[in-house]
Short mmCIF file of C-alpha atoms in Angstrom, two decimals:
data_model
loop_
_atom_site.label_atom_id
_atom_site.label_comp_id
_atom_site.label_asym_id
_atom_site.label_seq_id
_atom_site.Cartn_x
_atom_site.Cartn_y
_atom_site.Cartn_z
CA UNK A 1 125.56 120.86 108.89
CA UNK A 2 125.88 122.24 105.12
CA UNK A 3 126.55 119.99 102.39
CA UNK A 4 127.65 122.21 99.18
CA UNK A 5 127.88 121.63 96.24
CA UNK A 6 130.51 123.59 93.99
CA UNK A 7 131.66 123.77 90.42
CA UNK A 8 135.57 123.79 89.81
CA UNK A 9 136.06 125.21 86.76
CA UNK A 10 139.78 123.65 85.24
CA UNK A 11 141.27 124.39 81.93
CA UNK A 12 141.87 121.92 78.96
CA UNK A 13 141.85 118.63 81.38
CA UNK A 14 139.58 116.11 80.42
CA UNK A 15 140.78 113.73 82.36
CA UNK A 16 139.11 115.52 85.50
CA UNK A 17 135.78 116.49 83.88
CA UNK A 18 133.21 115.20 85.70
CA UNK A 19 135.18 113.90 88.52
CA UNK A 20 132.86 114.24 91.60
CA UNK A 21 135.14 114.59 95.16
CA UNK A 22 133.65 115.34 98.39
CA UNK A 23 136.01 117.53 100.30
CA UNK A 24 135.88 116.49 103.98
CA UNK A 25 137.86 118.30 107.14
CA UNK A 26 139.13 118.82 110.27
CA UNK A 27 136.14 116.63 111.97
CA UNK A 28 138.50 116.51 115.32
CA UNK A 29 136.47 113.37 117.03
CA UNK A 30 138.12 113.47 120.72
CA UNK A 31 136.02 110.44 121.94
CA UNK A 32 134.56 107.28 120.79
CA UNK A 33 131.22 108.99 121.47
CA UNK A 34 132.06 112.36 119.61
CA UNK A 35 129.01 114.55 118.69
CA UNK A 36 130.54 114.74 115.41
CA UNK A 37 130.61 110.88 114.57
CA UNK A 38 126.48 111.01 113.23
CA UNK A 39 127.53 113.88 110.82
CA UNK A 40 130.37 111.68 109.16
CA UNK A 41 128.17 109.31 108.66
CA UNK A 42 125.05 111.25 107.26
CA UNK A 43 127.68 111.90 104.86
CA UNK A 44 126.94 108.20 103.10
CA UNK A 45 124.53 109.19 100.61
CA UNK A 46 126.23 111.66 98.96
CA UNK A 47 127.35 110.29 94.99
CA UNK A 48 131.17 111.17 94.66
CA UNK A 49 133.90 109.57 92.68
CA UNK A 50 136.77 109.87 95.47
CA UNK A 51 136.20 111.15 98.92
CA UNK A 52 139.32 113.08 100.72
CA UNK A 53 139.87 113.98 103.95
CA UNK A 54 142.42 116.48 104.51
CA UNK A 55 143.38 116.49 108.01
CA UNK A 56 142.57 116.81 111.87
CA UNK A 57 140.76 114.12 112.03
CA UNK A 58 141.27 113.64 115.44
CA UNK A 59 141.83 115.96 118.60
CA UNK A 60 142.62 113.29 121.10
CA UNK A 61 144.00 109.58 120.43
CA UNK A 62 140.95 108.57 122.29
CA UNK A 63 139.03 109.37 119.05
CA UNK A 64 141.28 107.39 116.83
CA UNK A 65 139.59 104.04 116.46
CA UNK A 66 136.07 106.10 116.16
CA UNK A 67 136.64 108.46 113.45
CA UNK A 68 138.98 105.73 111.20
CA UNK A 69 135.54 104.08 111.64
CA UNK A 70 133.40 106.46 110.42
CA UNK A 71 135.06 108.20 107.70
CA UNK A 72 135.72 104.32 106.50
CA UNK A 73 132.21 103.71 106.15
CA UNK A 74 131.56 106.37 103.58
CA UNK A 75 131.83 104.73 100.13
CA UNK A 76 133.09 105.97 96.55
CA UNK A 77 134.37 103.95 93.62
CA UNK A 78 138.24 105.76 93.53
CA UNK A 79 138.48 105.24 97.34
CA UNK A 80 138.99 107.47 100.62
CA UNK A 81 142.13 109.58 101.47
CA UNK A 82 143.63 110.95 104.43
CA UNK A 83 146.69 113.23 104.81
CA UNK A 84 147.37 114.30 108.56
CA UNK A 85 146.64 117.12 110.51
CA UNK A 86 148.65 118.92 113.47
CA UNK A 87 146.42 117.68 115.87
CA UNK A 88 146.81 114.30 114.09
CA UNK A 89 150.30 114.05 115.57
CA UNK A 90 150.06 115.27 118.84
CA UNK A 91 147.87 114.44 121.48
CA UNK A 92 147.67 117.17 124.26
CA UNK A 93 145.07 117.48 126.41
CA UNK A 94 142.68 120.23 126.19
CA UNK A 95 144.97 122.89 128.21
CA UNK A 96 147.99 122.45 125.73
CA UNK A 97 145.93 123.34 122.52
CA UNK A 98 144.84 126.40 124.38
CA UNK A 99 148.03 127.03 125.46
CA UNK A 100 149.63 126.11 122.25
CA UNK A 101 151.48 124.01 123.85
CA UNK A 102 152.47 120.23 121.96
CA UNK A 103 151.69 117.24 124.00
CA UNK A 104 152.75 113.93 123.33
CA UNK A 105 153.22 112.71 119.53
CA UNK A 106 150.88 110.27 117.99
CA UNK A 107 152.87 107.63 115.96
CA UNK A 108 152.57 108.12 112.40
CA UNK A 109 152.18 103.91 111.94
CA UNK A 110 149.27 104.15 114.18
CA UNK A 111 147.45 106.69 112.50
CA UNK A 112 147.86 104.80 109.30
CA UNK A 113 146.94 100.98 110.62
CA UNK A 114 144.12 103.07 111.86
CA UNK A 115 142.85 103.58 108.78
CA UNK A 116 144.22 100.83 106.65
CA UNK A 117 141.97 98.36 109.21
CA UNK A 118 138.80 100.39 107.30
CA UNK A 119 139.94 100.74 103.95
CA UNK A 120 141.16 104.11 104.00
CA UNK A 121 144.52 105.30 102.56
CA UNK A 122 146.62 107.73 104.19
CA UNK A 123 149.36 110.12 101.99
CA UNK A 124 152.28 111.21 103.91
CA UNK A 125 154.38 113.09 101.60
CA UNK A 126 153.59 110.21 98.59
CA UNK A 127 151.11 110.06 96.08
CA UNK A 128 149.00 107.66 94.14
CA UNK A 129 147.93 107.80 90.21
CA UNK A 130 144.20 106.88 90.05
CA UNK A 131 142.36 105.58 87.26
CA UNK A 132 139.41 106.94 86.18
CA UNK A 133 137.22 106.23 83.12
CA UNK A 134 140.03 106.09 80.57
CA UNK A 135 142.50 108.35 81.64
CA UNK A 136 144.73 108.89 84.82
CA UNK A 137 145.39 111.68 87.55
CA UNK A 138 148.04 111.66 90.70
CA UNK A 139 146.48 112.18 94.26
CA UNK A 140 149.54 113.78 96.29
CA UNK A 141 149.48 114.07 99.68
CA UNK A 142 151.07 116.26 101.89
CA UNK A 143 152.18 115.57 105.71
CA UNK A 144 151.18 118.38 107.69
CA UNK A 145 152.59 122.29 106.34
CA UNK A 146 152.01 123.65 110.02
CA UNK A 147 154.21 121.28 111.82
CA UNK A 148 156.62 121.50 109.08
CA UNK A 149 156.63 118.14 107.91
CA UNK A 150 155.85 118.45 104.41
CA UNK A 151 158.29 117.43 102.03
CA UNK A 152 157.05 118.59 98.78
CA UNK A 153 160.44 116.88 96.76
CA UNK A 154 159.35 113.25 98.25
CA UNK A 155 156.29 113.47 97.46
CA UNK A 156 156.15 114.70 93.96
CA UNK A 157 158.72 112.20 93.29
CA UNK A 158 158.73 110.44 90.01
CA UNK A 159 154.86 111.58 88.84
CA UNK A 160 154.66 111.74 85.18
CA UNK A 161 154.54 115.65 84.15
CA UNK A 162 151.49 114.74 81.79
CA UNK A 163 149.06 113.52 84.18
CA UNK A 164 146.52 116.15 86.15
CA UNK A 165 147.81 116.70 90.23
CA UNK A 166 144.97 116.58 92.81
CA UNK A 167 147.33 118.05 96.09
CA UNK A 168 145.99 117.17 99.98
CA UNK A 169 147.54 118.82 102.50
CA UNK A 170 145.68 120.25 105.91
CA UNK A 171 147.09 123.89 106.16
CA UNK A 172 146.40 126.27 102.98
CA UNK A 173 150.29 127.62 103.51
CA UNK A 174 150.66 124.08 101.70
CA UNK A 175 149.60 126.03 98.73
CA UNK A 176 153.60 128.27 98.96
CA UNK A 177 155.32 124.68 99.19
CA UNK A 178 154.50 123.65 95.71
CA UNK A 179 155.80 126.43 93.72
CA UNK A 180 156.86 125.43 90.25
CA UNK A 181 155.56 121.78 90.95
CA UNK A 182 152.30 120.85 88.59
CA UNK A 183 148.97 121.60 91.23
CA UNK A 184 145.68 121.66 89.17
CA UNK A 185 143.79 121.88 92.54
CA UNK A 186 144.66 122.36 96.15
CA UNK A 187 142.83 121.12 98.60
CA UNK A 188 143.05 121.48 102.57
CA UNK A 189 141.29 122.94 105.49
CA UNK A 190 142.26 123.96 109.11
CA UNK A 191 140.71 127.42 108.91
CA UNK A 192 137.47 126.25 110.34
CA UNK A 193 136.03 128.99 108.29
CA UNK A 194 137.04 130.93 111.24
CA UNK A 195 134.53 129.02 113.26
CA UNK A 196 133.45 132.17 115.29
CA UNK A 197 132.50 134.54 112.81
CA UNK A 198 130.92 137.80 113.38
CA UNK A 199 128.05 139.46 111.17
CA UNK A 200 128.50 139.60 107.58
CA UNK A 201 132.16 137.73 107.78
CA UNK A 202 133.44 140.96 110.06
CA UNK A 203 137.02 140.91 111.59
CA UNK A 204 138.34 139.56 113.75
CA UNK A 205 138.15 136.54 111.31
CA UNK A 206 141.15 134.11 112.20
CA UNK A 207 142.82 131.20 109.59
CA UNK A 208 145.86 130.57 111.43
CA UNK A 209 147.78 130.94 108.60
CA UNK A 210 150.81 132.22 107.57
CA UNK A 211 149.60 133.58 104.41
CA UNK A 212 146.73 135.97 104.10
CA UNK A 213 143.78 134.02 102.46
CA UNK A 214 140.76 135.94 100.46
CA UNK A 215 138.01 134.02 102.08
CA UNK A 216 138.08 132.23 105.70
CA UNK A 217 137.02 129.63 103.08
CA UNK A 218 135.90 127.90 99.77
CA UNK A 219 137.46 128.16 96.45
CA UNK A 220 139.90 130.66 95.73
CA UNK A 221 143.47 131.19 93.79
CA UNK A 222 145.93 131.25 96.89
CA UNK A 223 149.76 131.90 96.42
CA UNK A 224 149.12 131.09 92.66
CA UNK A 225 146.91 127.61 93.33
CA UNK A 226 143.71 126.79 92.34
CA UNK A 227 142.46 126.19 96.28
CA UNK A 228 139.74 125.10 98.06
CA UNK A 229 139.68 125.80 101.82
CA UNK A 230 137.31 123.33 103.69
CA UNK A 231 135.11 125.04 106.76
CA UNK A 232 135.47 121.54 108.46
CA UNK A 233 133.18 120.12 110.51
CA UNK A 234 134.22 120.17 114.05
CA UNK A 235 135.88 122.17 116.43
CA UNK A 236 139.20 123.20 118.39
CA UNK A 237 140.12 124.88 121.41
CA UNK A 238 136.89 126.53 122.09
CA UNK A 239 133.58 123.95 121.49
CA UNK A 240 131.79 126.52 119.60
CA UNK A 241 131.17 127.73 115.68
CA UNK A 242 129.05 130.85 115.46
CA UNK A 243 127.64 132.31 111.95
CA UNK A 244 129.69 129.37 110.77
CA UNK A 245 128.07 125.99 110.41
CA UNK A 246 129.98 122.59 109.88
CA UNK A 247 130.69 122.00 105.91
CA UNK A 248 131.24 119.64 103.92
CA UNK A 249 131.65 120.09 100.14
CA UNK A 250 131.00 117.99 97.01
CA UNK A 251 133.26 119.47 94.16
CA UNK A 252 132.20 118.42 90.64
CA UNK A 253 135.50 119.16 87.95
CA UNK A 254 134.15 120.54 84.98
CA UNK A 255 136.38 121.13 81.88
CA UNK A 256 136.36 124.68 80.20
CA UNK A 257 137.93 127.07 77.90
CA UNK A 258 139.39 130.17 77.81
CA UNK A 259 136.11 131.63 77.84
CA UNK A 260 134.49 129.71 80.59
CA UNK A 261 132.63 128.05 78.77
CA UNK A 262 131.86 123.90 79.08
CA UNK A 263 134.11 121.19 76.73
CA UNK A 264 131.69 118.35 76.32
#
């Protein structure tokens, strides 16, 4: 596994400077036994502020109980959040999400008790303002943008226009759904980083998106956002990443001005 560590550079916002989030993804634990459950939790000693999760946690209910666990013991003084995944709703069995096919749905309330029994938070089209230091930001969390179940109008609902937005969702097409809305960074995964990559990043190198992205992953300005694209850490449909190693990111804010430079 890779643990990076990136700047994001944001404009004129001190209320983010400094602000230390570890950017977690698409772990997709299928079994209380999952080979991905020791990497979550290597993840402990990391320093961040907030720690965010932003989707497909699971691939199988099986794996609920498990990875609420896990990504519940990781500790950070603003708290861990969760916004849902398409495989977070559904839970086919492994010939449906080869075949694309949707299995049964997961209820929503489940997924949330889930997490709620370990101190974790999950956003489903709502937000929260956090505190930090002496200012405040809003966390906003999207329900899944592949499924189309975001609802970008509920959840920006009422958030004070003067405040910094840190958006969740899992797909980076969330990026089109928040248009003229305030979005000072996007965050989200389900590319995988293409998970099977050839040399040097070569095609074929598939996102599942709707929207062409730059990069398979990392930060980038996507349909106008400020984005960063989480490799993830686990796997779907085939067991396998090639030339693309599980990821997980700590992103440290830093405030700077029109010429890039640091505002102490």
């Amino acid at each position: 596994m890779v643990v990076e560590s990136l700047v994001v550079p944001v404009s004129d916002l001190q209320e983010l400077h400094g602000l230390r989030i570890l950017h977690i993804s698409d772990t997709h634990v299928s079994s209380e036994t999952d080979w991905v459950l020791p990497m979550i939790g290597s993840l402990a000693d990391i320093e961040a502020d907030l720690i965010v999760v932003t989707g497909d946690v699971i691939s199988n209910t099986r794996g609920l109980s498990a990875a609420a666990a896990a990504i519940g013991s990781l500790r950070s003084p603003l708290g861990t959040y969760v916004v849902p995944g398409n495989h977070d709703h559904w839970a086919g069995r492994h010939l449906h999400r080869i075949s694309g096919e949707i299995g049964k749905f997961l209820s929503p309330r489940r997924y949330v008790d889930e997490f709620a029994r370990h101190g974790v938070k999950v956003l489903i089209n709502e937000a929260v303002t956090i505190s930090v230091r002496d200012s405040q930001f809003n966390l906003v969390g999207l329900d899944d943008p592949y499924l189309g179940l975001s609802d970008p109008e509920k959840a920006f609902r009422g958030l004070s226009g003067d405040r910094p937005n840190i958006v969740l969702g899992h797909s980076p097409d969330g990026a089109e759904l928040i248009r003229d809305r305030r979005c000072d960074l996007y965050l989200c995964g389900h590319t995988h980083g293409g998970q099977i990559l050839g040399p040097a990043e070569l095609p074929p190198r598939q996102t599942n998106t709707t929207y062409p992205l730059p990069a398979t992953y990392g930060l980038m300005v996507h349909r106008g956002v400020l984005t960063h694209v989480s490799a993830g850490l686990g796997t779907a449909v085939v067991p396998l990443r090639f030339n693309c190693p599980p990821r997980a990111t700590l992103l440290t804010m830093r405030c700077v001005d029109g010429n890039n430079h640091e505002i102490r």
